[in-house]
PDB file of C-alpha atoms in Angstrom:
ATOM      1  CA  MET A  16     176.521 -80.770   5.496  1.00 35.00           C
ATOM      2  CA  CYS A  17     173.431 -82.089   7.219  1.00 40.00           C
ATOM      3  CA  ILE A  18     172.087 -80.897  10.555  1.00 38.00           C
ATOM      4  CA  CYS A  19     170.019 -83.584  12.277  1.00 41.00           C
ATOM      5  CA  LYS A  20     167.675 -83.014  15.213  1.00 36.00           C
ATOM      6  CA  HIS A  21     165.766 -85.712  17.077  1.00 34.00           C
ATOM      7  CA  GLN A  22     163.430 -85.971  20.031  1.00 34.00           C
ATOM      8  CA  PRO A  23     165.189 -86.249  23.436  1.00 37.00           C
ATOM      9  CA  LEU A  24     166.327 -89.802  24.075  1.00 34.00           C
ATOM     10  CA  LEU A  25     165.485 -89.729  27.762  1.00 34.00           C
ATOM     11  CA  SER A  26     161.820 -90.093  26.803  1.00 32.00           C
ATOM     12  CA  LEU A  27     162.613 -93.179  24.738  1.00 33.00           C
ATOM     13  CA  VAL A  28     164.204 -95.465  27.342  1.00 35.00           C
ATOM     14  CA  LYS A  29     163.584 -99.061  26.361  1.00 36.00           C
ATOM     15  CA  THR A  30     164.450-102.438  27.786  1.00 35.00           C
ATOM     16  CA  LEU A  31     167.985-103.290  26.727  1.00 39.00           C
ATOM     17  CA  GLY A  32     168.779-106.811  25.583  1.00 37.00           C
ATOM     18  CA  PRO A  33     172.194-108.504  25.704  1.00 35.00           C
ATOM     19  CA  CYS A  34     174.972-106.087  24.760  1.00 37.00           C
ATOM     20  CA  ARG A  35     176.106-106.241  21.125  1.00 38.00           C
ATOM     21  CA  SER A  36     179.848-105.862  21.493  1.00 42.00           C
ATOM     22  CA  ALA A  37     183.076-107.750  20.974  1.00 41.00           C
ATOM     23  CA  PHE A  38     182.032-110.369  23.506  1.00 42.00           C
ATOM     24  CA  ALA A  39     181.202-113.514  21.548  1.00 35.00           C
ATOM     25  CA  GLU A  40     179.347-115.132  24.434  1.00 42.00           C
ATOM     26  CA  LYS A  41     176.893-112.228  24.509  1.00 46.00           C
ATOM     27  CA  MET A  42     176.018-112.307  20.828  1.00 39.00           C
ATOM     28  CA  HIS A  43     172.440-113.465  20.403  1.00 42.00           C
ATOM     29  CA  MET A  44     171.491-111.495  17.304  1.00 48.00           C
ATOM     30  CA  GLU A  45     171.130-113.260  13.986  1.00 51.00           C
ATOM     31  CA  GLY A  46     173.634-112.779  11.192  1.00 56.00           C
ATOM     32  CA  PRO A  47     177.219-111.550  11.100  1.00 58.00           C
ATOM     33  CA  PRO A  48     178.116-108.125  12.448  1.00 53.00           C
ATOM     34  CA  MET A  49     177.902-105.481   9.763  1.00 79.00           C
ATOM     35  CA  SER A  50     180.475-103.034  11.145  1.00 94.00           C
ATOM     36  CA  ARG A  51     182.708-102.307  14.137  1.00 97.00           C
ATOM     37  CA  VAL A  52     183.183 -99.035  16.028  1.00 98.00           C
ATOM     38  CA  LEU A  53     186.191 -98.103  18.162  1.00 98.00           C
ATOM     39  CA  ILE A  54     185.090 -96.162  21.255  1.00 98.00           C
ATOM     40  CA  ILE A  55     187.986 -94.056  22.553  1.00 98.00           C
ATOM     41  CA  VAL A  56     187.816 -93.115  26.228  1.00 98.00           C
ATOM     42  CA  THR A  57     189.937 -91.175  28.688  1.00 98.00           C
ATOM     43  CA  ASN A  58     192.322 -92.411  31.394  1.00 98.00           C
ATOM     44  CA  HIS A  59     191.996 -89.170  33.398  1.00 98.00           C
ATOM     45  CA  GLY A  60     189.708 -89.712  36.372  1.00 98.00           C
ATOM     46  CA  GLU A  61     189.180 -86.436  38.217  1.00 97.00           C
ATOM     47  CA  LEU A  62     187.938 -82.873  37.853  1.00 98.00           C
ATOM     48  CA  ALA A  63     188.776 -80.284  40.492  1.00 96.00           C
ATOM     49  CA  GLY A  64     189.530 -83.018  43.019  1.00 96.00           C
ATOM     50  CA  GLU A  65     186.340 -84.976  42.359  1.00 95.00           C
ATOM     51  CA  ALA A  66     185.987 -88.359  40.652  1.00 95.00           C
ATOM     52  CA  ASN A  67     185.301 -88.044  36.941  1.00 97.00           C
ATOM     53  CA  GLY A  68     186.370 -89.645  33.662  1.00 98.00           C
ATOM     54  CA  THR A  69     183.979 -90.716  30.892  1.00 98.00           C
ATOM     55  CA  TYR A  70     180.285 -89.995  31.470  1.00 98.00           C
ATOM     56  CA  LEU A  71     178.913 -93.495  30.986  1.00 98.00           C
ATOM     57  CA  PRO A  72     175.463 -92.624  29.545  1.00 98.00           C
ATOM     58  CA  GLU A  73     177.247 -91.087  26.566  1.00 98.00           C
ATOM     59  CA  VAL A  74     178.651 -94.561  25.896  1.00 98.00           C
ATOM     60  CA  THR A  75     175.594 -96.628  26.737  1.00 98.00           C
ATOM     61  CA  HIS A  76     173.037 -94.625  24.778  1.00 98.00           C
ATOM     62  CA  ALA A  77     175.213 -94.702  21.661  1.00 98.00           C
ATOM     63  CA  VAL A  78     175.913 -98.420  22.185  1.00 97.00           C
ATOM     64  CA  HIS A  79     172.164 -99.038  22.559  1.00 96.00           C
ATOM     65  CA  GLU A  80     171.737 -97.805  18.989  1.00 97.00           C
ATOM     66  CA  LEU A  81     174.736 -99.758  17.678  1.00 96.00           C
ATOM     67  CA  HIS A  82     173.489-102.909  19.376  1.00 92.00           C
ATOM     68  CA  GLY A  83     170.108-102.618  17.726  1.00 93.00           C
ATOM     69  CA  ALA A  84     171.775-102.462  14.305  1.00 95.00           C
ATOM     70  CA  ASN A  85     174.114-105.438  14.897  1.00 94.00           C
ATOM     71  CA  VAL A  86     177.203-103.197  15.033  1.00 96.00           C
ATOM     72  CA  GLU A  87     180.130-104.312  17.203  1.00 96.00           C
ATOM     73  CA  PHE A  88     182.315-102.070  19.348  1.00 97.00           C
ATOM     74  CA  ASP A  89     185.535-102.138  21.352  1.00 97.00           C
ATOM     75  CA  PHE A  90     187.160 -99.743  23.820  1.00 98.00           C
ATOM     76  CA  ALA A  91     190.583 -98.127  23.664  1.00 98.00           C
ATOM     77  CA  SER A  92     192.300 -95.434  25.725  1.00 98.00           C
ATOM     78  CA  PRO A  93     195.692 -93.708  25.597  1.00 98.00           C
ATOM     79  CA  LEU A  94     197.199 -95.881  28.342  1.00 98.00           C
ATOM     80  CA  GLY A  95     194.906 -98.885  28.161  1.00 98.00           C
ATOM     81  CA  GLY A  96     193.474-100.639  31.209  1.00 98.00           C
ATOM     82  CA  GLN A  97     190.826 -99.243  33.544  1.00 97.00           C
ATOM     83  CA  ALA A  98     188.647 -96.484  32.123  1.00 98.00           C
ATOM     84  CA  PRO A  99     187.433 -94.150  34.886  1.00 98.00           C
ATOM     85  CA  ILE A 100     183.704 -93.544  34.544  1.00 98.00           C
ATOM     86  CA  TYR A 101     180.832 -91.831  36.320  1.00 97.00           C
ATOM     87  CA  GLY A 102     177.074 -91.747  35.852  1.00 97.00           C
ATOM     88  CA  GLU A 103     176.656 -95.536  36.116  1.00 96.00           C
ATOM     89  CA  ASP A 104     173.220 -95.118  37.713  1.00 94.00           C
ATOM     90  CA  ALA A 105     171.924 -92.348  35.471  1.00 95.00           C
ATOM     91  CA  ASP A 106     169.106 -94.214  33.709  1.00 96.00           C
ATOM     92  CA  GLU A 107     167.714 -97.639  32.823  1.00 96.00           C
ATOM     93  CA  ILE A 108     169.770 -98.145  29.676  1.00 96.00           C
ATOM     94  CA  THR A 109     172.990 -97.319  31.493  1.00 97.00           C
ATOM     95  CA  ARG A 110     172.219 -99.438  34.567  1.00 97.00           C
ATOM     96  CA  THR A 111     171.263-102.423  32.425  1.00 96.00           C
ATOM     97  CA  LEU A 112     174.321-102.298  30.218  1.00 96.00           C
ATOM     98  CA  PHE A 113     176.722-101.602  33.071  1.00 96.00           C
ATOM     99  CA  ALA A 114     175.329-104.671  34.861  1.00 96.00           C
ATOM    100  CA  ASP A 115     176.563-106.842  31.991  1.00 96.00           C
ATOM    101  CA  PRO A 116     179.818-108.295  33.412  1.00 94.00           C
ATOM    102  CA  ASP A 117     181.499-108.447  30.011  1.00 93.00           C
ATOM    103  CA  PHE A 118     180.703-104.820  29.259  1.00 96.00           C
ATOM    104  CA  SER A 119     182.077-103.750  32.641  1.00 95.00           C
ATOM    105  CA  LYS A 120     185.148-105.930  32.114  1.00 95.00           C
ATOM    106  CA  ALA A 121     185.793-104.296  28.758  1.00 96.00           C
ATOM    107  CA  LEU A 122     185.818-100.882  30.432  1.00 97.00           C
ATOM    108  CA  SER A 123     188.390-102.163  32.911  1.00 96.00           C
ATOM    109  CA  GLU A 124     190.580-103.671  30.182  1.00 97.00           C
ATOM    110  CA  THR A 125     190.603-101.078  27.413  1.00 98.00           C
ATOM    111  CA  ALA A 126     193.160-101.572  24.654  1.00 98.00           C
ATOM    112  CA  VAL A 127     196.174 -99.272  24.383  1.00 98.00           C
ATOM    113  CA  LEU A 128     195.222 -96.917  21.581  1.00 98.00           C
ATOM    114  CA  LYS A 129     198.594 -96.910  19.812  1.00 98.00           C
ATOM    115  CA  ASP A 130     198.458-100.713  19.552  1.00 98.00           C
ATOM    116  CA  VAL A 131     195.013-100.882  17.967  1.00 98.00           C
ATOM    117  CA  GLY A 132     194.816-102.082  14.359  1.00 97.00           C
ATOM    118  CA  LEU A 133     192.535 -99.489  12.804  1.00 97.00           C
ATOM    119  CA  SER A 134     191.842-101.593   9.718  1.00 96.00           C
ATOM    120  CA  ARG A 135     189.358-103.573  11.849  1.00 95.00           C
ATOM    121  CA  TYR A 136     187.193-100.507  12.458  1.00 98.00           C
ATOM    122  CA  ASP A 137     184.652 -98.678  10.347  1.00 98.00           C
ATOM    123  CA  ALA A 138     184.164 -95.632  12.608  1.00 98.00           C
ATOM    124  CA  ILE A 139     185.289 -94.123  15.904  1.00 98.00           C
ATOM    125  CA  LEU A 140     183.387 -92.493  18.746  1.00 98.00           C
ATOM    126  CA  PHE A 141     184.600 -90.126  21.456  1.00 98.00           C
ATOM    127  CA  PRO A 142     182.107 -90.040  24.349  1.00 98.00           C
ATOM    128  CA  GLY A 143     182.379 -87.105  26.700  1.00 97.00           C
ATOM    129  CA  GLY A 144     182.905 -86.565  30.356  1.00 98.00           C
ATOM    130  CA  TYR A 145     185.558 -84.187  31.628  1.00 98.00           C
ATOM    131  CA  GLY A 146     188.540 -86.513  31.682  1.00 98.00           C
ATOM    132  CA  LEU A 147     189.367 -86.209  27.999  1.00 98.00           C
ATOM    133  CA  LEU A 148     189.913 -82.466  28.396  1.00 98.00           C
ATOM    134  CA  PHE A 149     193.129 -83.444  30.184  1.00 98.00           C
ATOM    135  CA  ASP A 150     194.492 -86.250  27.999  1.00 98.00           C
ATOM    136  CA  LEU A 151     192.811 -86.988  24.661  1.00 98.00           C
ATOM    137  CA  VAL A 152     192.668 -83.348  23.610  1.00 98.00           C
ATOM    138  CA  ASP A 153     196.463 -83.301  23.110  1.00 98.00           C
ATOM    139  CA  ASN A 154     197.170 -87.009  22.676  1.00 98.00           C
ATOM    140  CA  ALA A 155     199.278 -87.756  19.592  1.00 98.00           C
ATOM    141  CA  ASP A 156     197.935 -91.306  19.207  1.00 98.00           C
ATOM    142  CA  SER A 157     194.379 -90.015  19.296  1.00 98.00           C
ATOM    143  CA  HIS A 158     195.204 -87.348  16.717  1.00 98.00           C
ATOM    144  CA  ARG A 159     196.809 -89.927  14.403  1.00 98.00           C
ATOM    145  CA  THR A 160     193.791 -92.196  14.788  1.00 98.00           C
ATOM    146  CA  VAL A 161     191.338 -89.470  13.818  1.00 98.00           C
ATOM    147  CA  LYS A 162     193.347 -88.435  10.772  1.00 98.00           C
ATOM    148  CA  ALA A 163     193.851 -92.020   9.625  1.00 98.00           C
ATOM    149  CA  MET A 164     190.134 -92.772   9.836  1.00 98.00           C
ATOM    150  CA  LEU A 165     189.110 -89.605   8.010  1.00 98.00           C
ATOM    151  CA  GLU A 166     191.712 -90.189   5.308  1.00 97.00           C
ATOM    152  CA  ARG A 167     190.012 -93.434   4.380  1.00 96.00           C
ATOM    153  CA  GLY A 168     186.540 -91.948   4.543  1.00 97.00           C
ATOM    154  CA  ALA A 169     185.452 -93.433   7.871  1.00 98.00           C
ATOM    155  CA  PRO A 170     183.095 -91.509  10.164  1.00 98.00           C
ATOM    156  CA  VAL A 171     184.545 -89.822  13.249  1.00 98.00           C
ATOM    157  CA  SER A 172     181.932 -89.055  15.899  1.00 98.00           C
ATOM    158  CA  ALA A 173     181.986 -87.310  19.260  1.00 98.00           C
ATOM    159  CA  VAL A 174     179.417 -86.204  21.812  1.00 98.00           C
ATOM    160  CA  CYS A 175     179.233 -83.605  24.595  1.00 98.00           C
ATOM    161  CA  HIS A 176     182.866 -82.872  25.581  1.00 98.00           C
ATOM    162  CA  GLY A 177     184.034 -85.516  23.119  1.00 98.00           C
ATOM    163  CA  PRO A 178     184.502 -83.022  20.259  1.00 98.00           C
ATOM    164  CA  ALA A 179     187.356 -81.486  22.272  1.00 98.00           C
ATOM    165  CA  ALA A 180     189.396 -84.490  21.099  1.00 98.00           C
ATOM    166  CA  LEU A 181     189.175 -83.005  17.585  1.00 98.00           C
ATOM    167  CA  GLY A 182     189.835 -79.374  18.469  1.00 98.00           C
ATOM    168  CA  ARG A 183     193.649 -79.354  18.484  1.00 98.00           C
ATOM    169  CA  ILE A 184     194.283 -81.718  15.596  1.00 98.00           C
ATOM    170  CA  THR A 185     196.044 -80.165  12.605  1.00 98.00           C
ATOM    171  CA  ILE A 186     196.324 -81.438   9.046  1.00 96.00           C
ATOM    172  CA  ALA A 187     199.507 -81.552   6.949  1.00 94.00           C
ATOM    173  CA  ASP A 188     199.647 -77.814   6.218  1.00 96.00           C
ATOM    174  CA  GLY A 189     199.115 -76.896   9.877  1.00 96.00           C
ATOM    175  CA  THR A 190     195.458 -75.958   9.491  1.00 97.00           C
ATOM    176  CA  PRO A 191     193.190 -77.119  12.325  1.00 98.00           C
ATOM    177  CA  LEU A 192     191.168 -80.160  11.323  1.00 98.00           C
ATOM    178  CA  VAL A 193     187.898 -78.516  12.329  1.00 98.00           C
ATOM    179  CA  ALA A 194     188.582 -75.214  10.530  1.00 98.00           C
ATOM    180  CA  GLY A 195     185.587 -74.431   8.346  1.00 97.00           C
ATOM    181  CA  ARG A 196     183.644 -77.379   9.725  1.00 98.00           C
ATOM    182  CA  ASN A 197     180.200 -77.168  11.302  1.00 98.00           C
ATOM    183  CA  VAL A 198     180.399 -78.677  14.783  1.00 98.00           C
ATOM    184  CA  THR A 199     178.646 -78.669  18.128  1.00 98.00           C
ATOM    185  CA  GLY A 200     179.507 -79.747  21.658  1.00 98.00           C
ATOM    186  CA  PHE A 201     178.852 -78.927  25.311  1.00 98.00           C
ATOM    187  CA  THR A 202     177.938 -75.268  25.622  1.00 98.00           C
ATOM    188  CA  ARG A 203     178.954 -72.452  27.941  1.00 98.00           C
ATOM    189  CA  GLU A 204     175.379 -72.330  29.210  1.00 98.00           C
ATOM    190  CA  GLU A 205     175.455 -76.023  30.032  1.00 98.00           C
ATOM    191  CA  GLU A 206     178.753 -75.635  31.914  1.00 98.00           C
ATOM    192  CA  VAL A 207     177.202 -72.841  33.970  1.00 98.00           C
ATOM    193  CA  ASP A 208     174.058 -74.851  34.636  1.00 97.00           C
ATOM    194  CA  TYR A 209     176.091 -77.934  35.620  1.00 97.00           C
ATOM    195  CA  GLY A 210     178.314 -75.901  37.959  1.00 97.00           C
ATOM    196  CA  THR A 211     181.583 -76.637  36.137  1.00 98.00           C
ATOM    197  CA  ILE A 212     182.295 -73.316  34.443  1.00 97.00           C
ATOM    198  CA  ASP A 213     185.109 -72.555  36.917  1.00 97.00           C
ATOM    199  CA  LYS A 214     186.457 -76.130  37.006  1.00 98.00           C
ATOM    200  CA  VAL A 215     187.182 -76.887  33.359  1.00 98.00           C
ATOM    201  CA  PRO A 216     190.601 -76.113  31.829  1.00 98.00           C
ATOM    202  CA  PHE A 217     188.909 -74.477  28.825  1.00 98.00           C
ATOM    203  CA  LEU A 218     185.462 -74.104  27.283  1.00 98.00           C
ATOM    204  CA  LEU A 219     184.771 -76.465  24.416  1.00 98.00           C
ATOM    205  CA  GLU A 220     182.886 -73.905  22.354  1.00 97.00           C
ATOM    206  CA  GLU A 221     185.812 -71.468  22.628  1.00 98.00           C
ATOM    207  CA  LEU A 222     188.278 -74.187  21.594  1.00 98.00           C
ATOM    208  CA  MET A 223     186.220 -74.914  18.506  1.00 98.00           C
ATOM    209  CA  MET A 224     185.830 -71.284  17.498  1.00 98.00           C
ATOM    210  CA  ASP A 225     189.525 -70.580  18.149  1.00 98.00           C
ATOM    211  CA  SER A 226     190.313 -73.497  15.823  1.00 98.00           C
ATOM    212  CA  GLY A 227     188.237 -71.965  13.040  1.00 98.00           C
ATOM    213  CA  ALA A 228     185.166 -74.176  13.304  1.00 98.00           C
ATOM    214  CA  THR A 229     181.636 -72.923  12.819  1.00 98.00           C
ATOM    215  CA  TYR A 230     180.365 -73.823  16.253  1.00 98.00           C
ATOM    216  CA  GLN A 231     176.601 -74.183  16.577  1.00 98.00           C
ATOM    217  CA  LYS A 232     174.409 -74.844  19.588  1.00 98.00           C
ATOM    218  CA  ARG A 233     170.813 -75.073  20.642  1.00 98.00           C
ATOM    219  CA  LYS A 234     169.048 -74.448  23.950  1.00 98.00           C
ATOM    220  CA  ALA A 235     170.847 -75.978  26.932  1.00 98.00           C
ATOM    221  CA  TRP A 236     170.223 -79.714  27.226  1.00 98.00           C
ATOM    222  CA  ASP A 237     168.276 -79.953  23.956  1.00 98.00           C
ATOM    223  CA  GLU A 238     169.280 -82.866  21.755  1.00 98.00           C
ATOM    224  CA  PHE A 239     171.288 -81.636  18.775  1.00 98.00           C
ATOM    225  CA  VAL A 240     173.577 -83.371  16.287  1.00 98.00           C
ATOM    226  CA  ILE A 241     175.537 -81.983  13.346  1.00 98.00           C
ATOM    227  CA  GLU A 242     176.946 -84.023  10.494  1.00 98.00           C
ATOM    228  CA  ASP A 243     179.565 -82.275   8.364  1.00 98.00           C
ATOM    229  CA  GLY A 244     181.131 -84.701   5.932  1.00 97.00           C
ATOM    230  CA  ASN A 245     182.414 -87.619   7.991  1.00 97.00           C
ATOM    231  CA  ILE A 246     182.551 -85.636  11.244  1.00 98.00           C
ATOM    232  CA  ILE A 247     179.524 -86.175  13.496  1.00 98.00           C
ATOM    233  CA  THR A 248     179.163 -84.165  16.708  1.00 98.00           C
ATOM    234  CA  GLY A 249     176.485 -84.068  19.422  1.00 98.00           C
ATOM    235  CA  GLN A 250     175.902 -81.193  21.828  1.00 98.00           C
ATOM    236  CA  ASN A 251     175.322 -82.863  25.195  1.00 98.00           C
ATOM    237  CA  PRO A 252     174.646 -86.166  27.006  1.00 98.00           C
ATOM    238  CA  GLY A 253     171.090 -86.289  25.682  1.00 98.00           C
ATOM    239  CA  SER A 254     172.485 -86.310  22.146  1.00 98.00           C
ATOM    240  CA  ALA A 255     174.426 -89.570  22.552  1.00 98.00           C
ATOM    241  CA  GLY A 256     171.666 -91.778  21.198  1.00 98.00           C
ATOM    242  CA  ALA A 257     171.234 -89.497  18.190  1.00 98.00           C
ATOM    243  CA  VAL A 258     174.971 -89.689  17.486  1.00 98.00           C
ATOM    244  CA  GLY A 259     174.652 -93.468  17.657  1.00 98.00           C
ATOM    245  CA  ARG A 260     171.780 -93.362  15.171  1.00 98.00           C
ATOM    246  CA  SER A 261     173.815 -91.181  12.847  1.00 98.00           C
ATOM    247  CA  LEU A 262     176.637 -93.727  12.973  1.00 98.00           C
ATOM    248  CA  VAL A 263     174.221 -96.568  12.280  1.00 97.00           C
ATOM    249  CA  ALA A 264     172.885 -94.696   9.252  1.00 97.00           C
ATOM    250  CA  ARG A 265     176.420 -94.450   7.874  1.00 96.00           C
ATOM    251  CA  LEU A 266     177.441 -98.028   8.646  1.00 96.00           C
ATOM    252  CA  THR A 267     174.400-100.093   7.710  1.00 90.00           C
TER     253      THR A 267
END
């Protein structure tokens, strides 16, 4: 098990070039793609009556790292189609990538998860946002995907609320997948600070501890990533780039 800490990404915003993704017309980097990541997003678009879904910076900052390493990515969701998002204007990286029409189109035309051929992918990523607390956390197709990838030794990564997608998965003998694993994710303190403590259906850190994981956290909003075997988890939105770098280190 390796615990990795990095400097906060928000201080490292750089100019983003053309998006390295599945869009052939946007590929301007030299050489063939080395790997491909499946980014699994929610179809649930509200929290306590307010628009929600996937928090886009948790996608874009990870993708920024994948792009720099010539790693491709695609989107899938339980139902396919439009992925509800928020935070499109959060920072320069996110605004630049969201302005790419092919990237935005991909978010509006996500693949149906159960129809995805996993043999094409070398890793998966669950970005956060609150939507997945209502669908991916109990989704059978998502659970099967995670187990299939881990069984063949592929990295499974998640950031912020994303680790909730792992919290209710069980292995063949009924043991929770995360039991005995070192993990992190959005903290109670961060929920309080963000004003969502009374809006969420459950607290991520309690889900992880109830499932037998060794849940670890740092100061609210500090960047923090844990790698335990092939499970990579990041604490909060500011950890998305570090999760992306951890994936790149495994895939390149």
